Amino acid sequence: MNFIKNFWFGNISLVISFWVVNLLVMQSLIFLGGFIAIFFYFDSIFVFLFMLPYIFWSNIGTWRSSDKFKGNNIWSILAKIYIFVTLGLWLLRIVRIFIL
């Protein structure tokens, strides 16, 4: 529980926040969600709703971690650009699911 709280407030290093929590675990969840959706014939909206809390938590924590990053500013900027772009892509998926 302490990790969850520390991550939320950006107290975990940017390396762990970005590469492990935001990329490795997120990609694993996307793969697992896709597998479950195909194997159990779930609609993609159920997979998205399952992942939504994690998406929110991981992006907020990584953003806050990048604000506290003491190294080269380019890494903080690139992490924020990645978060901005991926949230935009998630938003497009939502629009496609609900509107189109």
PDB file of C-alpha atoms in Angstrom:
ATOM      1  CA  MET A   1       0.000   0.000   0.000  1.00  0.00           C
ATOM      2  CA  ASN A   2       2.898   2.301   0.717  1.00  0.00           C
ATOM      3  CA  PHE A   3       4.147   1.971  -2.882  1.00  0.00           C
ATOM      4  CA  ILE A   4       0.733   2.941  -4.244  1.00  0.00           C
ATOM      5  CA  LYS A   5       0.628   6.069  -2.100  1.00  0.00           C
ATOM      6  CA  ASN A   6       4.260   7.011  -2.798  1.00  0.00           C
ATOM      7  CA  PHE A   7       3.721   6.510  -6.518  1.00  0.00           C
ATOM      8  CA  TRP A   8       0.560   8.637  -6.513  1.00  0.00           C
ATOM      9  CA  PHE A   9       2.441  11.559  -4.953  1.00  0.00           C
ATOM     10  CA  GLY A  10       5.388  11.199  -7.350  1.00  0.00           C
ATOM     11  CA  ASN A  11       7.826   9.962  -4.733  1.00  0.00           C
ATOM     12  CA  ILE A  12       9.025   7.054  -6.879  1.00  0.00           C
ATOM     13  CA  SER A  13      11.898   7.648  -9.302  1.00  0.00           C
ATOM     14  CA  LEU A  14      11.022   8.619 -12.858  1.00  0.00           C
ATOM     15  CA  VAL A  15      12.832   5.531 -14.155  1.00  0.00           C
ATOM     16  CA  ILE A  16      10.579   3.170 -12.176  1.00  0.00           C
ATOM     17  CA  SER A  17       7.475   5.306 -12.747  1.00  0.00           C
ATOM     18  CA  PHE A  18       7.869   5.548 -16.497  1.00  0.00           C
ATOM     19  CA  TRP A  19       9.562   2.320 -17.592  1.00  0.00           C
ATOM     20  CA  VAL A  20       8.079  -0.136 -15.126  1.00  0.00           C
ATOM     21  CA  VAL A  21       4.697   1.203 -14.024  1.00  0.00           C
ATOM     22  CA  ASN A  22       3.667   3.194 -17.082  1.00  0.00           C
ATOM     23  CA  LEU A  23       5.165   1.092 -19.862  1.00  0.00           C
ATOM     24  CA  LEU A  24       5.883  -2.471 -18.788  1.00  0.00           C
ATOM     25  CA  VAL A  25       2.842  -3.017 -16.573  1.00  0.00           C
ATOM     26  CA  MET A  26       0.533  -0.986 -18.842  1.00  0.00           C
ATOM     27  CA  GLN A  27       1.546  -2.960 -21.932  1.00  0.00           C
ATOM     28  CA  SER A  28       1.100  -6.193 -19.998  1.00  0.00           C
ATOM     29  CA  LEU A  29      -2.406  -5.114 -18.974  1.00  0.00           C
ATOM     30  CA  ILE A  30      -3.259  -4.155 -22.551  1.00  0.00           C
ATOM     31  CA  PHE A  31      -2.062  -7.574 -23.761  1.00  0.00           C
ATOM     32  CA  LEU A  32      -3.952  -9.365 -20.991  1.00  0.00           C
ATOM     33  CA  GLY A  33      -7.083  -7.298 -21.617  1.00  0.00           C
ATOM     34  CA  GLY A  34      -6.942  -8.023 -25.327  1.00  0.00           C
ATOM     35  CA  PHE A  35      -6.478 -11.728 -24.670  1.00  0.00           C
ATOM     36  CA  ILE A  36      -9.409 -11.782 -22.234  1.00  0.00           C
ATOM     37  CA  ALA A  37     -11.598  -9.815 -24.638  1.00  0.00           C
ATOM     38  CA  ILE A  38     -10.885 -12.248 -27.465  1.00  0.00           C
ATOM     39  CA  PHE A  39     -10.950 -15.445 -25.407  1.00  0.00           C
ATOM     40  CA  PHE A  40     -14.129 -14.621 -23.470  1.00  0.00           C
ATOM     41  CA  TYR A  41     -15.805 -12.589 -26.236  1.00  0.00           C
ATOM     42  CA  PHE A  42     -15.930  -9.398 -24.150  1.00  0.00           C
ATOM     43  CA  ASP A  43     -16.602  -6.076 -25.757  1.00  0.00           C
ATOM     44  CA  SER A  44     -13.610  -3.715 -25.749  1.00  0.00           C
ATOM     45  CA  ILE A  45     -15.506  -1.281 -23.510  1.00  0.00           C
ATOM     46  CA  PHE A  46     -15.291  -3.760 -20.628  1.00  0.00           C
ATOM     47  CA  VAL A  47     -11.536  -4.020 -21.070  1.00  0.00           C
ATOM     48  CA  PHE A  48     -11.224  -0.241 -21.112  1.00  0.00           C
ATOM     49  CA  LEU A  49     -13.381   0.181 -17.994  1.00  0.00           C
ATOM     50  CA  PHE A  50     -11.274  -2.445 -16.248  1.00  0.00           C
ATOM     51  CA  MET A  51      -8.083  -0.556 -17.107  1.00  0.00           C
ATOM     52  CA  LEU A  52      -9.346   2.992 -16.508  1.00  0.00           C
ATOM     53  CA  PRO A  53      -8.373   3.258 -12.814  1.00  0.00           C
ATOM     54  CA  TYR A  54      -4.873   1.987 -13.571  1.00  0.00           C
ATOM     55  CA  ILE A  55      -4.476   4.369 -16.513  1.00  0.00           C
ATOM     56  CA  PHE A  56      -5.502   7.298 -14.330  1.00  0.00           C
ATOM     57  CA  TRP A  57      -3.259   6.281 -11.393  1.00  0.00           C
ATOM     58  CA  SER A  58      -0.179   5.460 -13.486  1.00  0.00           C
ATOM     59  CA  ASN A  59      -0.282   8.637 -15.564  1.00  0.00           C
ATOM     60  CA  ILE A  60      -0.858  10.960 -12.599  1.00  0.00           C
ATOM     61  CA  GLY A  61       1.944   9.309 -10.615  1.00  0.00           C
ATOM     62  CA  THR A  62       4.377   9.414 -13.530  1.00  0.00           C
ATOM     63  CA  TRP A  63       3.528  13.063 -14.256  1.00  0.00           C
ATOM     64  CA  ARG A  64       4.177  14.000 -10.627  1.00  0.00           C
ATOM     65  CA  SER A  65       7.386  11.986 -10.613  1.00  0.00           C
ATOM     66  CA  SER A  66       8.583  13.851 -13.696  1.00  0.00           C
ATOM     67  CA  ASP A  67       7.866  17.146 -11.904  1.00  0.00           C
ATOM     68  CA  LYS A  68      10.197  16.052  -9.094  1.00  0.00           C
ATOM     69  CA  PHE A  69      12.890  14.631 -11.392  1.00  0.00           C
ATOM     70  CA  LYS A  70      16.305  16.174 -10.665  1.00  0.00           C
ATOM     71  CA  GLY A  71      18.190  14.900 -13.727  1.00  0.00           C
ATOM     72  CA  ASN A  72      18.304  16.193 -17.275  1.00  0.00           C
ATOM     73  CA  ASN A  73      15.055  18.050 -18.073  1.00  0.00           C
ATOM     74  CA  ILE A  74      14.697  16.294 -21.429  1.00  0.00           C
ATOM     75  CA  TRP A  75      13.618  13.070 -19.671  1.00  0.00           C
ATOM     76  CA  SER A  76      10.928  14.870 -17.735  1.00  0.00           C
ATOM     77  CA  ILE A  77       9.690  16.595 -20.883  1.00  0.00           C
ATOM     78  CA  LEU A  78       9.696  13.359 -22.911  1.00  0.00           C
ATOM     79  CA  ALA A  79       7.776  11.523 -20.179  1.00  0.00           C
ATOM     80  CA  LYS A  80       5.120  14.258 -20.169  1.00  0.00           C
ATOM     81  CA  ILE A  81       4.885  14.215 -23.973  1.00  0.00           C
ATOM     82  CA  TYR A  82       4.414  10.435 -23.867  1.00  0.00           C
ATOM     83  CA  ILE A  83       1.664  10.768 -21.254  1.00  0.00           C
ATOM     84  CA  PHE A  84      -0.057  13.530 -23.237  1.00  0.00           C
ATOM     85  CA  VAL A  85       0.036  11.517 -26.476  1.00  0.00           C
ATOM     86  CA  THR A  86      -1.123   8.254 -24.909  1.00  0.00           C
ATOM     87  CA  LEU A  87      -3.980   9.968 -23.082  1.00  0.00           C
ATOM     88  CA  GLY A  88      -4.986  11.506 -26.408  1.00  0.00           C
ATOM     89  CA  LEU A  89      -4.988   8.060 -27.984  1.00  0.00           C
ATOM     90  CA  TRP A  90      -7.090   6.671 -25.113  1.00  0.00           C
ATOM     91  CA  LEU A  91      -9.514   9.557 -25.633  1.00  0.00           C
ATOM     92  CA  LEU A  92      -9.775   8.703 -29.331  1.00  0.00           C
ATOM     93  CA  ARG A  93     -10.540   5.097 -28.394  1.00  0.00           C
ATOM     94  CA  ILE A  94     -13.305   6.270 -26.073  1.00  0.00           C
ATOM     95  CA  VAL A  95     -14.793   8.437 -28.817  1.00  0.00           C
ATOM     96  CA  ARG A  96     -14.602   5.551 -31.249  1.00  0.00           C
ATOM     97  CA  ILE A  97     -16.292   3.170 -28.806  1.00  0.00           C
ATOM     98  CA  PHE A  98     -19.116   5.466 -27.717  1.00  0.00           C
ATOM     99  CA  ILE A  99     -19.759   7.663 -30.717  1.00  0.00           C
ATOM    100  CA  LEU A 100     -18.755   5.780 -33.855  1.00  0.00           C
TER     101      LEU A 100
END
